[in-house]
Amino acid sequence: MNILVWHVHGSWLTAFVQGRATFLVPVTGDRGPDGLGRARTWQWPDTVLERTPEQLRDADIDLMVLQRPHELELAHRWTGRRPGIDVPAVYVEHNSPHETAVDTRHPLAGRSDIPVVHVTHFNRLMWDNGRAPTTVIEHGIIDPGHRWTGEEPRAAVVVNEPVRRGRTTGTDLLPHFAAWAPLDVFGMRTEGLAGYLGLPPERCRSRDLAQGDLHSAMARCRLYVHPIRWTSLGLSLLEAMFLGMPVVALDTTEVREAVPQGAGVVSNRLEVLGSAVRAFLADPGQARRTGEAARSAALARYGERRFLDDWERLIKEVTR
């Protein structure tokens, strides 16, 4: 089976392309957002093939996996075939609605020929999906192994572009967390974050690392902090749990489902979050035990095999 899929979310796609298919990933000369091609910072199998728009015109395509609204038109223009009409298609919705959960209508809400695949049950509930058929396939994580050492009494945070995204990613909350524990903030465009927040550099270190170095660096921190207010369930939170890290997170979107009791502390009360951060810093043994529980919970719910099995069942249904 040949599946056309754009390289949009590298972490999600890395798990997806482990499935039993050939994956055609568009590539353009500038490797822009619509033509990134194969990943350069993740390990992808040889079944992921780059195809130019010209090559896609004559390519055999059994399924189109769409992830952005404009890909409906883009797929038609590049392949000459209409998603959902000439070729079976599904639409993966990675995000929670950007506006309000009451009034935001999904871009495919008016169609019944393309299933919308949400990555969390929270997202499916919050979007107005209209007459589009919907399902949920929760995230799958390729197990990086238990790497937590907690040797550095610091809290890891993973967020891309924290200055631009601001309150959405809880950037304004970082000074609170920095008062309880020094932070290592990993992600793209994090440089200058301490100055922007008015924090001493040692209390808020910016670290933009290659994917291959990220997990080991995170795992040296005593705990993981997830200050996100409103995005879909962050893969970085799940990856931290797989690493064996205790987590402290806001009780927003799908987090309560992902972090069961004993695997970390989930709350919207700053005093509760602060107490948890200080407790993990003071007691490495408690941090280790909580991290082991977090890893067990993540393995049970977000394992790669379950993710691929769920997708294989859906693909068979859609292309039958």
mmCIF file of C-alpha atoms in Angstrom:
data_model
loop_
_atom_site.group_PDB
_atom_site.id
_atom_site.type_symbol
_atom_site.label_atom_id
_atom_site.label_comp_id
_atom_site.label_asym_id
_atom_site.label_seq_id
_atom_site.Cartn_x
_atom_site.Cartn_y
_atom_site.Cartn_z
ATOM 1 C CA MET A 1 0.000 0.000 0.000
ATOM 2 C CA ASN A 2 1.228 3.491 -0.891
ATOM 3 C CA ILE A 3 0.263 6.246 1.536
ATOM 4 C CA LEU A 4 0.712 9.926 0.706
ATOM 5 C CA VAL A 5 1.483 11.938 3.848
ATOM 6 C CA TRP A 6 3.096 15.317 4.380
ATOM 7 C CA HIS A 7 5.927 15.845 6.850
ATOM 8 C CA VAL A 8 4.162 18.194 9.269
ATOM 9 C CA HIS A 9 4.709 16.888 12.816
ATOM 10 C CA GLY A 10 8.014 15.040 12.970
ATOM 11 C CA SER A 11 7.435 13.192 16.242
ATOM 12 C CA TRP A 12 3.996 11.922 15.270
ATOM 13 C CA LEU A 13 5.091 10.980 11.765
ATOM 14 C CA THR A 14 8.116 9.097 13.078
ATOM 15 C CA ALA A 15 5.764 6.685 14.836
ATOM 16 C CA PHE A 16 3.301 6.569 11.926
ATOM 17 C CA VAL A 17 5.879 5.558 9.292
ATOM 18 C CA GLN A 18 6.856 2.481 11.317
ATOM 19 C CA GLY A 19 3.692 0.876 9.922
ATOM 20 C CA ARG A 20 3.517 -1.746 7.175
ATOM 21 C CA ALA A 21 3.216 0.435 4.076
ATOM 22 C CA THR A 22 5.216 2.570 1.687
ATOM 23 C CA PHE A 23 4.984 6.250 2.591
ATOM 24 C CA LEU A 24 5.251 8.917 -0.091
ATOM 25 C CA VAL A 25 6.437 12.171 1.473
ATOM 26 C CA PRO A 26 6.331 15.287 -0.741
ATOM 27 C CA VAL A 27 9.597 17.150 -1.259
ATOM 28 C CA THR A 28 10.193 20.488 -2.962
ATOM 29 C CA GLY A 29 13.385 22.252 -3.974
ATOM 30 C CA ASP A 30 13.245 24.688 -1.070
ATOM 31 C CA ARG A 31 12.134 22.010 1.424
ATOM 32 C CA GLY A 32 9.485 24.423 2.646
ATOM 33 C CA PRO A 33 6.450 23.585 4.810
ATOM 34 C CA ASP A 34 4.733 21.711 1.959
ATOM 35 C CA GLY A 35 7.859 19.829 0.869
ATOM 36 C CA LEU A 36 10.064 19.008 3.855
ATOM 37 C CA GLY A 37 10.771 15.515 2.579
ATOM 38 C CA ARG A 38 12.396 12.935 4.810
ATOM 39 C CA ALA A 39 13.317 13.864 8.356
ATOM 40 C CA ARG A 40 16.900 14.838 9.089
ATOM 41 C CA THR A 41 16.736 14.592 12.884
ATOM 42 C CA TRP A 42 14.645 11.419 13.282
ATOM 43 C CA GLN A 43 15.357 7.864 12.175
ATOM 44 C CA TRP A 44 12.884 6.837 9.454
ATOM 45 C CA PRO A 45 12.769 3.453 7.680
ATOM 46 C CA ASP A 46 13.612 2.967 4.016
ATOM 47 C CA THR A 47 9.894 2.617 3.255
ATOM 48 C CA VAL A 48 9.601 6.432 3.441
ATOM 49 C CA LEU A 49 10.167 7.740 -0.096
ATOM 50 C CA GLU A 50 10.496 11.357 -1.185
ATOM 51 C CA ARG A 51 8.382 12.387 -4.163
ATOM 52 C CA THR A 52 8.315 15.716 -5.976
ATOM 53 C CA PRO A 53 4.959 17.219 -7.030
ATOM 54 C CA GLU A 54 5.744 16.151 -10.593
ATOM 55 C CA GLN A 55 6.405 12.570 -9.526
ATOM 56 C CA LEU A 56 3.195 12.453 -7.500
ATOM 57 C CA ARG A 57 1.168 13.088 -10.653
ATOM 58 C CA ASP A 58 1.887 9.526 -11.852
ATOM 59 C CA ALA A 59 2.408 7.819 -8.481
ATOM 60 C CA ASP A 60 0.247 4.932 -7.306
ATOM 61 C CA ILE A 61 -1.556 6.214 -4.199
ATOM 62 C CA ASP A 62 -3.886 4.018 -2.145
ATOM 63 C CA LEU A 63 -4.553 6.458 0.714
ATOM 64 C CA MET A 64 -4.047 10.152 1.386
ATOM 65 C CA VAL A 65 -3.364 11.182 4.994
ATOM 66 C CA LEU A 66 -4.134 14.901 5.299
ATOM 67 C CA GLN A 67 -3.180 17.069 8.261
ATOM 68 C CA ARG A 68 -3.838 20.698 7.226
ATOM 69 C CA PRO A 69 -6.881 22.234 5.509
ATOM 70 C CA HIS A 70 -4.997 23.408 2.417
ATOM 71 C CA GLU A 71 -3.753 19.886 1.717
ATOM 72 C CA LEU A 72 -7.179 19.081 0.248
ATOM 73 C CA GLU A 73 -6.495 21.443 -2.651
ATOM 74 C CA LEU A 74 -2.760 20.731 -2.688
ATOM 75 C CA ALA A 75 -3.287 16.981 -3.047
ATOM 76 C CA HIS A 76 -5.689 17.531 -5.955
ATOM 77 C CA ARG A 77 -3.328 19.952 -7.691
ATOM 78 C CA TRP A 78 -0.219 17.780 -7.286
ATOM 79 C CA THR A 79 -1.745 14.356 -7.956
ATOM 80 C CA GLY A 80 -4.722 15.202 -10.181
ATOM 81 C CA ARG A 81 -6.930 13.192 -7.815
ATOM 82 C CA ARG A 82 -9.498 14.451 -5.312
ATOM 83 C CA PRO A 83 -9.074 13.246 -1.700
ATOM 84 C CA GLY A 84 -12.064 11.256 -0.523
ATOM 85 C CA ILE A 85 -13.549 11.051 -4.020
ATOM 86 C CA ASP A 86 -10.914 9.646 -6.370
ATOM 87 C CA VAL A 87 -8.639 8.268 -3.627
ATOM 88 C CA PRO A 88 -9.569 7.263 -0.049
ATOM 89 C CA ALA A 89 -8.428 9.830 2.501
ATOM 90 C CA VAL A 90 -8.358 10.520 6.221
ATOM 91 C CA TYR A 91 -7.678 13.808 7.989
ATOM 92 C CA VAL A 92 -5.521 13.744 11.131
ATOM 93 C CA GLU A 93 -6.441 16.603 13.454
ATOM 94 C CA HIS A 94 -3.456 17.194 15.710
ATOM 95 C CA ASN A 95 -4.794 20.236 17.532
ATOM 96 C CA SER A 96 -7.441 21.434 19.907
ATOM 97 C CA PRO A 97 -9.629 24.178 18.377
ATOM 98 C CA HIS A 98 -7.688 27.432 18.316
ATOM 99 C CA GLU A 99 -10.671 29.663 19.037
ATOM 100 C CA THR A 100 -13.439 28.433 21.354
ATOM 101 C CA ALA A 101 -14.647 24.928 22.011
ATOM 102 C CA VAL A 102 -18.219 26.151 21.586
ATOM 103 C CA ASP A 103 -18.022 27.897 18.212
ATOM 104 C CA THR A 104 -15.122 26.334 16.281
ATOM 105 C CA ARG A 105 -16.283 24.256 13.337
ATOM 106 C CA HIS A 106 -13.832 21.783 11.878
ATOM 107 C CA PRO A 107 -12.692 22.443 8.281
ATOM 108 C CA LEU A 108 -14.099 19.034 7.227
ATOM 109 C CA ALA A 109 -17.345 19.363 9.175
ATOM 110 C CA GLY A 110 -19.360 19.669 5.971
ATOM 111 C CA ARG A 111 -18.036 16.453 4.407
ATOM 112 C CA SER A 112 -18.901 12.844 5.120
ATOM 113 C CA ASP A 113 -16.371 11.172 2.800
ATOM 114 C CA ILE A 114 -13.188 11.862 4.775
ATOM 115 C CA PRO A 115 -12.962 10.578 8.375
ATOM 116 C CA VAL A 116 -11.421 12.957 10.890
ATOM 117 C CA VAL A 117 -8.927 11.209 13.165
ATOM 118 C CA HIS A 118 -8.404 13.059 16.447
ATOM 119 C CA VAL A 119 -5.362 12.319 18.589
ATOM 120 C CA THR A 120 -7.231 12.773 21.908
ATOM 121 C CA HIS A 121 -10.780 12.273 23.096
ATOM 122 C CA PHE A 122 -10.696 15.830 24.448
ATOM 123 C CA ASN A 123 -10.057 17.192 20.971
ATOM 124 C CA ARG A 124 -12.893 15.214 19.398
ATOM 125 C CA LEU A 125 -15.263 16.531 22.059
ATOM 126 C CA MET A 126 -14.163 20.172 21.672
ATOM 127 C CA TRP A 127 -14.285 20.433 17.886
ATOM 128 C CA ASP A 128 -17.637 20.862 16.125
ATOM 129 C CA ASN A 129 -17.131 17.981 13.673
ATOM 130 C CA GLY A 130 -20.447 18.482 11.880
ATOM 131 C CA ARG A 131 -21.313 15.452 9.751
ATOM 132 C CA ALA A 132 -17.728 14.267 9.337
ATOM 133 C CA PRO A 133 -17.204 10.722 10.679
ATOM 134 C CA THR A 134 -14.742 10.833 13.558
ATOM 135 C CA THR A 135 -12.542 8.481 15.511
ATOM 136 C CA VAL A 136 -9.695 8.778 18.003
ATOM 137 C CA ILE A 137 -6.288 7.182 17.644
ATOM 138 C CA GLU A 138 -4.198 8.211 20.603
ATOM 139 C CA HIS A 139 -0.509 8.951 20.281
ATOM 140 C CA GLY A 140 2.083 6.232 19.987
ATOM 141 C CA ILE A 141 5.634 6.717 21.263
ATOM 142 C CA ILE A 142 8.707 4.812 20.144
ATOM 143 C CA ASP A 143 10.153 3.809 23.490
ATOM 144 C CA PRO A 144 13.422 5.685 24.142
ATOM 145 C CA GLY A 145 14.079 3.489 27.175
ATOM 146 C CA HIS A 146 14.279 4.297 30.857
ATOM 147 C CA ARG A 147 16.950 7.008 30.952
ATOM 148 C CA TRP A 148 16.114 9.084 34.027
ATOM 149 C CA THR A 149 18.993 9.755 36.376
ATOM 150 C CA GLY A 150 17.706 12.954 37.991
ATOM 151 C CA GLU A 151 21.278 13.872 38.804
ATOM 152 C CA GLU A 152 20.692 17.570 38.132
ATOM 153 C CA PRO A 153 18.322 19.278 40.594
ATOM 154 C CA ARG A 154 16.537 21.089 37.801
ATOM 155 C CA ALA A 155 13.162 20.903 36.051
ATOM 156 C CA ALA A 156 12.954 20.226 32.325
ATOM 157 C CA VAL A 157 10.429 22.066 30.155
ATOM 158 C CA VAL A 158 9.943 21.412 26.430
ATOM 159 C CA VAL A 159 8.289 24.127 24.345
ATOM 160 C CA ASN A 160 8.914 25.546 20.890
ATOM 161 C CA GLU A 161 8.766 29.304 20.358
ATOM 162 C CA PRO A 162 7.742 30.163 23.927
ATOM 163 C CA VAL A 163 7.929 33.941 23.404
ATOM 164 C CA ARG A 164 5.659 33.965 20.365
ATOM 165 C CA ARG A 165 3.177 31.476 21.775
ATOM 166 C CA GLY A 166 3.008 33.141 25.173
ATOM 167 C CA ARG A 167 0.060 32.223 27.355
ATOM 168 C CA THR A 168 -0.929 29.299 25.129
ATOM 169 C CA THR A 169 2.162 27.399 26.242
ATOM 170 C CA GLY A 170 2.216 28.854 29.743
ATOM 171 C CA THR A 171 5.302 30.969 29.135
ATOM 172 C CA ASP A 172 4.017 33.510 31.655
ATOM 173 C CA LEU A 173 4.013 30.764 34.309
ATOM 174 C CA LEU A 174 7.700 29.948 33.938
ATOM 175 C CA PRO A 175 8.836 32.566 36.499
ATOM 176 C CA HIS A 176 6.664 30.773 39.092
ATOM 177 C CA PHE A 177 8.284 27.445 38.291
ATOM 178 C CA ALA A 178 11.740 29.040 38.182
ATOM 179 C CA ALA A 179 11.203 30.256 41.741
ATOM 180 C CA TRP A 180 10.686 26.633 42.821
ATOM 181 C CA ALA A 181 13.382 24.999 40.684
ATOM 182 C CA PRO A 182 15.948 26.129 38.122
ATOM 183 C CA LEU A 183 14.652 25.355 34.634
ATOM 184 C CA ASP A 184 16.147 23.841 31.503
ATOM 185 C CA VAL A 185 13.842 24.957 28.689
ATOM 186 C CA PHE A 186 14.316 22.794 25.583
ATOM 187 C CA GLY A 187 12.963 23.714 22.180
ATOM 188 C CA MET A 188 13.258 25.843 19.087
ATOM 189 C CA ARG A 189 13.619 29.605 19.440
ATOM 190 C CA THR A 190 14.119 29.530 23.194
ATOM 191 C CA GLU A 191 17.249 31.696 23.085
ATOM 192 C CA GLY A 192 16.932 34.864 25.161
ATOM 193 C CA LEU A 193 13.989 33.490 27.128
ATOM 194 C CA ALA A 194 15.504 34.261 30.545
ATOM 195 C CA GLY A 195 15.999 37.900 29.604
ATOM 196 C CA TYR A 196 12.497 38.139 28.188
ATOM 197 C CA LEU A 197 11.076 36.821 31.474
ATOM 198 C CA GLY A 198 13.419 38.911 33.643
ATOM 199 C CA LEU A 199 15.071 35.807 35.120
ATOM 200 C CA PRO A 200 18.757 35.174 35.901
ATOM 201 C CA PRO A 201 20.243 32.943 33.174
ATOM 202 C CA GLU A 202 20.994 30.146 35.637
ATOM 203 C CA ARG A 203 17.315 29.957 36.655
ATOM 204 C CA CYS A 204 16.146 29.549 33.060
ATOM 205 C CA ARG A 205 18.617 27.948 30.668
ATOM 206 C CA SER A 206 17.624 27.805 26.991
ATOM 207 C CA ARG A 207 18.624 24.583 25.225
ATOM 208 C CA ASP A 208 17.929 23.920 21.546
ATOM 209 C CA LEU A 209 19.242 20.385 21.032
ATOM 210 C CA ALA A 210 19.100 17.903 18.188
ATOM 211 C CA GLN A 211 16.458 15.221 18.639
ATOM 212 C CA GLY A 212 19.114 12.587 19.266
ATOM 213 C CA ASP A 213 20.483 14.518 22.252
ATOM 214 C CA LEU A 214 17.215 15.762 23.717
ATOM 215 C CA HIS A 215 16.036 12.718 25.655
ATOM 216 C CA SER A 216 19.318 12.120 27.474
ATOM 217 C CA ALA A 217 19.562 15.779 28.450
ATOM 218 C CA MET A 218 15.966 15.833 29.692
ATOM 219 C CA ALA A 219 16.499 12.668 31.722
ATOM 220 C CA ARG A 220 19.354 14.209 33.698
ATOM 221 C CA CYS A 221 16.860 16.692 35.159
ATOM 222 C CA ARG A 222 15.094 15.727 38.376
ATOM 223 C CA LEU A 223 11.579 16.261 36.991
ATOM 224 C CA TYR A 224 9.552 17.384 34.003
ATOM 225 C CA VAL A 225 7.249 20.421 34.117
ATOM 226 C CA HIS A 226 4.380 20.800 31.635
ATOM 227 C CA PRO A 227 2.979 24.362 31.879
ATOM 228 C CA ILE A 228 0.827 24.163 28.729
ATOM 229 C CA ARG A 229 -2.564 25.873 28.914
ATOM 230 C CA TRP A 230 -4.183 25.057 25.593
ATOM 231 C CA THR A 231 -2.700 22.742 23.034
ATOM 232 C CA SER A 232 -3.312 19.139 22.204
ATOM 233 C CA LEU A 233 -1.664 16.559 24.441
ATOM 234 C CA GLY A 234 2.046 17.342 24.175
ATOM 235 C CA LEU A 235 4.204 14.502 22.933
ATOM 236 C CA SER A 236 7.019 15.886 25.082
ATOM 237 C CA LEU A 237 4.971 15.083 28.198
ATOM 238 C CA LEU A 238 4.515 11.487 27.074
ATOM 239 C CA GLU A 239 8.189 11.198 26.117
ATOM 240 C CA ALA A 240 9.200 12.436 29.573
ATOM 241 C CA MET A 241 7.034 9.722 31.112
ATOM 242 C CA PHE A 242 8.623 7.094 28.865
ATOM 243 C CA LEU A 243 12.031 8.303 30.070
ATOM 244 C CA GLY A 244 10.965 7.594 33.658
ATOM 245 C CA MET A 245 10.634 11.234 34.714
ATOM 246 C CA PRO A 246 8.170 12.388 37.377
ATOM 247 C CA VAL A 247 5.884 15.033 35.879
ATOM 248 C CA VAL A 248 4.225 18.171 37.224
ATOM 249 C CA ALA A 249 1.576 19.500 34.869
ATOM 250 C CA LEU A 250 -1.380 21.810 34.499
ATOM 251 C CA ASP A 251 -4.729 20.041 34.599
ATOM 252 C CA THR A 252 -5.729 21.104 31.082
ATOM 253 C CA THR A 253 -6.846 19.394 27.858
ATOM 254 C CA GLU A 254 -6.048 15.630 27.989
ATOM 255 C CA VAL A 255 -3.368 15.729 30.687
ATOM 256 C CA ARG A 256 -5.509 14.234 33.452
ATOM 257 C CA GLU A 257 -6.148 11.175 31.257
ATOM 258 C CA ALA A 258 -2.469 10.765 30.416
ATOM 259 C CA VAL A 259 -1.035 11.135 33.930
ATOM 260 C CA PRO A 260 -2.809 8.808 36.370
ATOM 261 C CA GLN A 261 -2.517 9.134 40.115
ATOM 262 C CA GLY A 262 0.949 8.221 41.308
ATOM 263 C CA ALA A 263 2.646 9.098 38.001
ATOM 264 C CA GLY A 264 2.993 12.785 38.815
ATOM 265 C CA VAL A 265 1.110 15.791 40.091
ATOM 266 C CA VAL A 266 -1.609 17.380 37.956
ATOM 267 C CA SER A 267 -3.340 20.524 39.184
ATOM 268 C CA ASN A 268 -4.402 24.045 38.251
ATOM 269 C CA ARG A 269 -3.463 25.359 41.697
ATOM 270 C CA LEU A 270 -0.044 26.971 41.661
ATOM 271 C CA GLU A 271 0.547 26.197 45.325
ATOM 272 C CA VAL A 272 -0.009 22.480 44.643
ATOM 273 C CA LEU A 273 2.329 22.537 41.657
ATOM 274 C CA GLY A 274 4.962 24.424 43.651
ATOM 275 C CA SER A 275 4.826 21.945 46.515
ATOM 276 C CA ALA A 276 5.236 19.069 44.084
ATOM 277 C CA VAL A 277 8.263 20.629 42.390
ATOM 278 C CA ARG A 278 9.962 21.296 45.715
ATOM 279 C CA ALA A 279 9.182 17.786 46.970
ATOM 280 C CA PHE A 280 10.747 16.103 43.928
ATOM 281 C CA LEU A 281 13.839 18.290 44.209
ATOM 282 C CA ALA A 282 14.230 17.453 47.890
ATOM 283 C CA ASP A 283 13.617 13.706 47.601
ATOM 284 C CA PRO A 284 15.295 11.907 44.663
ATOM 285 C CA GLY A 285 13.832 8.616 45.872
ATOM 286 C CA GLN A 286 10.288 9.916 45.551
ATOM 287 C CA ALA A 287 11.155 11.325 42.145
ATOM 288 C CA ARG A 288 12.486 7.956 41.016
ATOM 289 C CA ARG A 289 9.428 6.026 42.231
ATOM 290 C CA THR A 290 7.014 8.481 40.656
ATOM 291 C CA GLY A 291 8.957 8.393 37.402
ATOM 292 C CA GLU A 292 8.796 4.604 37.307
ATOM 293 C CA ALA A 293 5.026 4.777 37.740
ATOM 294 C CA ALA A 294 4.845 7.381 34.964
ATOM 295 C CA ARG A 295 6.807 5.135 32.625
ATOM 296 C CA SER A 296 4.578 2.138 33.354
ATOM 297 C CA ALA A 297 1.437 4.184 32.688
ATOM 298 C CA ALA A 298 2.793 5.587 29.424
ATOM 299 C CA LEU A 299 3.926 2.187 28.170
ATOM 300 C CA ALA A 300 0.500 0.722 28.859
ATOM 301 C CA ARG A 301 -1.479 3.424 27.055
ATOM 302 C CA TYR A 302 0.782 5.068 24.473
ATOM 303 C CA GLY A 303 2.923 2.225 23.213
ATOM 304 C CA GLU A 304 4.007 2.104 19.580
ATOM 305 C CA ARG A 305 2.415 -1.302 18.897
ATOM 306 C CA ARG A 306 -1.069 -0.223 20.001
ATOM 307 C CA PHE A 307 -0.764 2.935 17.887
ATOM 308 C CA LEU A 308 0.218 1.007 14.747
ATOM 309 C CA ASP A 309 -2.486 -1.614 15.289
ATOM 310 C CA ASP A 310 -5.132 1.097 15.610
ATOM 311 C CA TRP A 311 -3.952 2.720 12.400
ATOM 312 C CA GLU A 312 -3.797 -0.563 10.518
ATOM 313 C CA ARG A 313 -7.425 -1.293 11.420
ATOM 314 C CA LEU A 314 -8.554 2.154 10.282
ATOM 315 C CA ILE A 315 -6.576 2.006 7.039
ATOM 316 C CA LYS A 316 -8.120 -1.364 6.164
ATOM 317 C CA GLU A 317 -11.588 0.022 6.864
ATOM 318 C CA VAL A 318 -11.099 3.191 4.835
ATOM 319 C CA THR A 319 -9.486 1.494 1.820
ATOM 320 C CA ARG A 320 -11.695 -1.616 1.804
#
